[in-house]
Amino acid sequence: MPRAIYDLSFQALEGALVADGLRPIHARSLWRALHRDGAEDLTDHPDFLPPLRRWVGERVGHADGFHALRPPVHTEIASSDGLTRKYLLRLDDGQTVETVLMGYTGRHTACVSTQAGCAMGCVFCATGQMGFVRHLTAGEIVAQVQHCRAVLRADGAGNTLRNLVLMGMGEPLHNYDAVMAALEIITDRRGINLGPARVSISTVGVVPGILRLAEEQRPYRLAVSLHGATEAERSALVPASKRWPLAELIAACRSYGASTGRRIFFEWTLIAGKNDSPATAARLAELLQGIDAHVNLIPLNPTGAFDGLATSAEAVGTFQRVLQDAGFPATVRQRRGIDVAAGCGQLRAARRGE
Ligand code: SAH
Ligand code: SF4
């Protein structure tokens, strides 16, 4: 089985070429073709000098070499407004992961997965309901971004991917090293060149991961999925709260904010009767006192194994106003393309057993 060339950092790619007797200078042309241009077929590439062409001929597509292929599309669906396209991509071992492409002409956002399944078990989440299967490699994360860029090129939309959110299947900070390796490739100026400030990492609240992001001064946006303003309310929805309790999580957010000077985005899935009362909103505002916080409210997208319902539009508005009156920017994220099973993990769950 050839290895995925997308797994390699720039240095590792350069190292592979040098090990085969090439000069380091060839790494740049190969990197550009792979990452900036998203080429799948590297044979006889016009920008490559003869030694690199020969290397490609000998090493790419052979069992003991590399491949530059993107995962094939298993299922594709589009929302009725055409602004959201969701793909189930098939990985080398047959696992499938969801990748979503959203947006208007000229500005697009990709939402990618970081794991097949998820170990965190949030009760309302289709991915959590399927359990953990495996971590994705850095290359499998990069390949999802390349898939989205290829779709846009085929659309004639050119290079218009502007934002990346790690909000697909899986918990990014449970797969820290592969995620950081992927983000370094995705934000590399010689390649895809996505702005680091336009990359959002969404976490269920893996405290050691949050502290490590701060310690390593990673230049990405942090979004923390909260869903509860007391320990009891939160751990009923988010079992991971037993491992990293709310008080510890908020302390980690304060420390992250203090050491990075960055705003933190808090996500809150609104579930009727569970975490959507004005009193809960007031407790949330109290909890976030002193943090530079922005709250994203997401009405629940109902999933098979959870009997909760989405909060009414009126109660969403009240919840939002309580936060705003307390001085916190709060926005409501309408899950666009609800008609395409837009919730995390829902497409794969729907396709299981077919
Ligand atoms: N594991 C990370 C990122 C993936 S989930 C995390 O939990 O943050 C991305 C976001 O979608 C999270 O805020 C999650 O709580 C939310 N989400 C998952 N399933 C949902 C559903 N059925 N309805 C609404 N939001 C959901
Ligand atoms: Fe995992 Fe995030 Fe789903 Fe929770 S919401 S189960 S952390 S993917």
Short mmCIF file of N, CA and C in Angstrom, two decimals, residues 77-170:
data_model
loop_
_atom_site.label_atom_id
_atom_site.label_comp_id
_atom_site.label_asym_id
_atom_site.label_seq_id
_atom_site.Cartn_x
_atom_site.Cartn_y
_atom_site.Cartn_z
N ILE A 77 -24.68 15.03 -0.84
CA ILE A 77 -26.01 15.63 -0.83
C ILE A 77 -25.88 17.14 -0.73
N ALA A 78 -26.85 17.82 -1.32
CA ALA A 78 -26.84 19.28 -1.28
C ALA A 78 -28.12 19.76 -0.62
N SER A 79 -28.02 20.87 0.11
CA SER A 79 -29.22 21.44 0.72
C SER A 79 -30.08 22.04 -0.39
N SER A 80 -31.37 22.22 -0.11
CA SER A 80 -32.27 22.70 -1.16
C SER A 80 -31.90 24.11 -1.63
N ASP A 81 -31.29 24.92 -0.75
CA ASP A 81 -30.87 26.26 -1.18
C ASP A 81 -29.53 26.22 -1.92
N GLY A 82 -28.91 25.02 -2.00
CA GLY A 82 -27.68 24.86 -2.77
C GLY A 82 -26.44 25.45 -2.11
N LEU A 83 -26.56 25.99 -0.91
CA LEU A 83 -25.42 26.66 -0.28
C LEU A 83 -24.59 25.75 0.60
N THR A 84 -25.12 24.57 0.86
CA THR A 84 -24.38 23.61 1.68
C THR A 84 -24.29 22.29 0.94
N ARG A 85 -23.07 21.77 0.83
CA ARG A 85 -22.91 20.45 0.23
C ARG A 85 -22.18 19.57 1.22
N LYS A 86 -22.73 18.40 1.38
CA LYS A 86 -22.16 17.50 2.38
C LYS A 86 -21.68 16.23 1.71
N TYR A 87 -20.47 15.81 2.07
CA TYR A 87 -19.85 14.64 1.44
C TYR A 87 -19.51 13.61 2.50
N LEU A 88 -19.78 12.36 2.16
CA LEU A 88 -19.27 11.27 2.94
C LEU A 88 -18.09 10.73 2.13
N LEU A 89 -16.88 10.87 2.68
CA LEU A 89 -15.68 10.45 1.94
C LEU A 89 -15.20 9.10 2.45
N ARG A 90 -14.73 8.28 1.52
CA ARG A 90 -14.33 6.92 1.87
C ARG A 90 -12.80 6.86 2.00
N LEU A 91 -12.33 6.52 3.20
CA LEU A 91 -10.90 6.45 3.47
C LEU A 91 -10.34 5.08 3.03
N ASP A 92 -9.00 4.98 3.04
CA ASP A 92 -8.34 3.77 2.55
C ASP A 92 -8.84 2.47 3.18
N ASP A 93 -9.17 2.51 4.47
CA ASP A 93 -9.59 1.28 5.15
C ASP A 93 -11.10 1.10 5.12
N GLY A 94 -11.80 1.90 4.32
CA GLY A 94 -13.25 1.74 4.18
C GLY A 94 -14.05 2.58 5.17
N GLN A 95 -13.39 3.20 6.15
CA GLN A 95 -14.11 4.11 7.05
C GLN A 95 -14.62 5.30 6.25
N THR A 96 -15.76 5.86 6.69
CA THR A 96 -16.26 7.05 6.01
C THR A 96 -16.32 8.21 6.99
N VAL A 97 -16.00 9.40 6.48
CA VAL A 97 -16.07 10.61 7.32
C VAL A 97 -16.81 11.71 6.56
N GLU A 98 -17.39 12.62 7.33
CA GLU A 98 -18.16 13.72 6.73
C GLU A 98 -17.32 14.97 6.54
N THR A 99 -17.51 15.60 5.40
CA THR A 99 -16.88 16.88 5.10
C THR A 99 -17.97 17.76 4.52
N VAL A 100 -18.05 18.99 4.99
CA VAL A 100 -19.11 19.88 4.53
C VAL A 100 -18.49 21.14 3.92
N LEU A 101 -19.06 21.56 2.80
CA LEU A 101 -18.62 22.78 2.13
C LEU A 101 -19.80 23.75 2.13
N MET A 102 -19.57 24.94 2.66
CA MET A 102 -20.67 25.90 2.80
C MET A 102 -20.28 27.24 2.21
N GLY A 103 -21.26 27.99 1.76
CA GLY A 103 -20.97 29.38 1.47
C GLY A 103 -21.46 29.92 0.16
N TYR A 104 -21.30 31.22 0.04
CA TYR A 104 -21.69 31.97 -1.13
C TYR A 104 -20.51 32.08 -2.07
N THR A 105 -20.75 32.51 -3.28
CA THR A 105 -19.67 32.70 -4.23
C THR A 105 -18.65 33.66 -3.65
N GLY A 106 -17.41 33.33 -3.81
CA GLY A 106 -16.37 34.24 -3.36
C GLY A 106 -15.86 33.98 -1.96
N ARG A 107 -16.60 33.24 -1.17
CA ARG A 107 -16.15 32.95 0.21
C ARG A 107 -16.75 31.65 0.67
N HIS A 108 -15.91 30.67 0.91
CA HIS A 108 -16.43 29.38 1.33
C HIS A 108 -15.77 28.90 2.62
N THR A 109 -16.51 28.06 3.31
CA THR A 109 -16.03 27.47 4.55
C THR A 109 -16.08 25.95 4.43
N ALA A 110 -15.02 25.30 4.87
CA ALA A 110 -15.01 23.84 4.92
C ALA A 110 -15.12 23.40 6.37
N CYS A 111 -15.93 22.38 6.58
CA CYS A 111 -16.05 21.79 7.91
C CYS A 111 -15.55 20.35 7.81
N VAL A 112 -14.49 20.04 8.52
CA VAL A 112 -13.87 18.72 8.33
C VAL A 112 -13.90 17.90 9.61
N SER A 113 -13.73 16.60 9.43
CA SER A 113 -13.70 15.64 10.54
C SER A 113 -12.26 15.41 10.99
N THR A 114 -12.11 15.05 12.26
CA THR A 114 -10.78 14.77 12.78
C THR A 114 -10.64 13.33 13.28
N GLN A 115 -11.79 12.64 13.40
CA GLN A 115 -11.78 11.23 13.81
C GLN A 115 -12.92 10.52 13.10
N ALA A 116 -12.81 9.19 12.97
CA ALA A 116 -13.97 8.39 12.56
C ALA A 116 -14.65 8.03 13.87
N GLY A 117 -15.89 8.51 14.04
CA GLY A 117 -16.57 8.35 15.33
C GLY A 117 -16.00 9.30 16.35
N CYS A 118 -16.39 9.12 17.62
CA CYS A 118 -15.88 9.99 18.68
C CYS A 118 -16.06 9.28 20.01
N ALA A 119 -15.07 9.46 20.89
CA ALA A 119 -15.09 8.76 22.18
C ALA A 119 -15.84 9.53 23.26
N MET A 120 -16.29 10.77 22.94
CA MET A 120 -16.78 11.64 24.01
C MET A 120 -18.24 11.43 24.39
N GLY A 121 -19.01 10.82 23.49
CA GLY A 121 -20.35 10.37 23.85
C GLY A 121 -21.40 11.42 24.18
N CYS A 122 -21.29 12.63 23.65
CA CYS A 122 -22.34 13.63 23.91
C CYS A 122 -23.68 13.03 23.46
N VAL A 123 -24.68 13.13 24.34
CA VAL A 123 -25.89 12.32 24.13
C VAL A 123 -26.69 12.72 22.89
N PHE A 124 -26.57 14.00 22.48
CA PHE A 124 -27.40 14.49 21.38
C PHE A 124 -26.70 14.39 20.03
N CYS A 125 -25.46 13.89 20.02
CA CYS A 125 -24.65 13.96 18.80
C CYS A 125 -24.58 12.61 18.11
N ALA A 126 -24.86 12.60 16.81
CA ALA A 126 -24.88 11.35 16.04
C ALA A 126 -23.50 10.69 16.02
N THR A 127 -22.44 11.50 16.00
CA THR A 127 -21.09 10.91 16.02
C THR A 127 -20.82 10.27 17.37
N GLY A 128 -21.20 10.98 18.43
CA GLY A 128 -21.02 10.44 19.78
C GLY A 128 -21.78 9.13 19.94
N GLN A 129 -22.95 9.04 19.32
CA GLN A 129 -23.78 7.84 19.44
C GLN A 129 -23.13 6.64 18.75
N MET A 130 -22.27 6.88 17.76
CA MET A 130 -21.66 5.72 17.08
C MET A 130 -20.38 5.25 17.77
N GLY A 131 -19.86 6.01 18.73
CA GLY A 131 -18.64 5.58 19.44
C GLY A 131 -17.38 5.88 18.66
N PHE A 132 -16.24 5.58 19.28
CA PHE A 132 -14.95 5.88 18.67
C PHE A 132 -14.54 4.76 17.72
N VAL A 133 -14.09 5.11 16.52
CA VAL A 133 -13.55 4.10 15.62
C VAL A 133 -12.03 4.27 15.52
N ARG A 134 -11.58 5.43 15.05
CA ARG A 134 -10.13 5.67 15.03
C ARG A 134 -9.83 7.16 14.79
N HIS A 135 -8.57 7.52 15.08
CA HIS A 135 -8.11 8.87 14.76
C HIS A 135 -7.90 8.99 13.26
N LEU A 136 -8.08 10.16 12.70
CA LEU A 136 -7.67 10.39 11.32
C LEU A 136 -6.19 10.79 11.33
N THR A 137 -5.51 10.50 10.23
CA THR A 137 -4.13 10.95 10.09
C THR A 137 -4.14 12.41 9.65
N ALA A 138 -2.98 13.07 9.76
CA ALA A 138 -2.87 14.46 9.29
C ALA A 138 -3.27 14.52 7.81
N GLY A 139 -2.79 13.55 7.03
CA GLY A 139 -3.08 13.54 5.60
C GLY A 139 -4.56 13.41 5.30
N GLU A 140 -5.27 12.65 6.11
CA GLU A 140 -6.71 12.49 5.89
C GLU A 140 -7.47 13.77 6.21
N ILE A 141 -6.93 14.57 7.10
CA ILE A 141 -7.55 15.87 7.40
C ILE A 141 -7.24 16.86 6.26
N VAL A 142 -5.98 16.88 5.83
CA VAL A 142 -5.59 17.75 4.71
C VAL A 142 -6.40 17.38 3.45
N ALA A 143 -6.56 16.09 3.22
CA ALA A 143 -7.25 15.63 2.01
C ALA A 143 -8.71 16.12 1.96
N GLN A 144 -9.34 16.26 3.11
CA GLN A 144 -10.72 16.77 3.12
C GLN A 144 -10.76 18.22 2.64
N VAL A 145 -9.75 19.00 3.07
CA VAL A 145 -9.66 20.39 2.62
C VAL A 145 -9.40 20.42 1.11
N GLN A 146 -8.52 19.54 0.66
CA GLN A 146 -8.23 19.48 -0.78
C GLN A 146 -9.46 19.04 -1.57
N HIS A 147 -10.25 18.16 -0.99
CA HIS A 147 -11.49 17.77 -1.67
C HIS A 147 -12.37 19.01 -1.89
N CYS A 148 -12.53 19.81 -0.84
CA CYS A 148 -13.38 21.01 -0.96
C CYS A 148 -12.81 21.99 -2.00
N ARG A 149 -11.50 22.15 -2.00
CA ARG A 149 -10.89 23.05 -2.98
C ARG A 149 -11.09 22.54 -4.40
N ALA A 150 -11.04 21.21 -4.56
CA ALA A 150 -11.24 20.63 -5.89
C ALA A 150 -12.68 20.84 -6.36
N VAL A 151 -13.63 20.72 -5.44
CA VAL A 151 -15.04 20.96 -5.79
C VAL A 151 -15.20 22.41 -6.26
N LEU A 152 -14.59 23.34 -5.55
CA LEU A 152 -14.70 24.76 -5.91
C LEU A 152 -14.05 25.04 -7.26
N ARG A 153 -12.91 24.41 -7.50
CA ARG A 153 -12.26 24.59 -8.81
C ARG A 153 -13.17 24.07 -9.92
N ALA A 154 -13.76 22.90 -9.68
CA ALA A 154 -14.64 22.30 -10.70
C ALA A 154 -15.87 23.18 -10.94
N ASP A 155 -16.29 23.90 -9.90
CA ASP A 155 -17.43 24.84 -10.01
C ASP A 155 -17.07 26.09 -10.78
N GLY A 156 -15.78 26.31 -11.01
CA GLY A 156 -15.33 27.58 -11.58
C GLY A 156 -15.23 28.66 -10.53
N ALA A 157 -15.27 28.28 -9.24
CA ALA A 157 -15.20 29.27 -8.16
C ALA A 157 -13.76 29.57 -7.76
N GLY A 158 -12.80 28.88 -8.40
CA GLY A 158 -11.39 29.17 -8.15
C GLY A 158 -10.98 28.89 -6.71
N ASN A 159 -10.03 29.71 -6.25
CA ASN A 159 -9.47 29.49 -4.93
C ASN A 159 -10.23 30.34 -3.91
N THR A 160 -11.44 29.91 -3.55
CA THR A 160 -12.28 30.77 -2.70
C THR A 160 -12.57 30.14 -1.35
N LEU A 161 -11.80 29.13 -0.98
CA LEU A 161 -11.96 28.57 0.36
C LEU A 161 -11.27 29.52 1.34
N ARG A 162 -12.05 30.10 2.26
CA ARG A 162 -11.50 31.11 3.16
C ARG A 162 -11.43 30.67 4.61
N ASN A 163 -12.37 29.81 5.02
CA ASN A 163 -12.44 29.44 6.44
C ASN A 163 -12.46 27.93 6.60
N LEU A 164 -11.93 27.51 7.71
CA LEU A 164 -11.93 26.09 8.03
C LEU A 164 -12.41 25.91 9.46
N VAL A 165 -13.37 25.03 9.66
CA VAL A 165 -13.80 24.72 11.03
C VAL A 165 -13.65 23.22 11.28
N LEU A 166 -13.08 22.90 12.43
CA LEU A 166 -12.94 21.49 12.80
C LEU A 166 -14.16 21.13 13.64
N MET A 167 -15.28 20.99 12.93
CA MET A 167 -16.56 20.74 13.60
C MET A 167 -17.28 19.57 12.97
N GLY A 168 -16.55 18.76 12.21
CA GLY A 168 -17.15 17.56 11.66
C GLY A 168 -17.15 16.46 12.72
N MET A 169 -16.93 15.24 12.27
CA MET A 169 -16.93 14.13 13.24
C MET A 169 -15.64 14.15 14.05
N GLY A 170 -15.80 13.88 15.35
CA GLY A 170 -14.62 13.68 16.18
C GLY A 170 -14.24 14.86 17.04
#
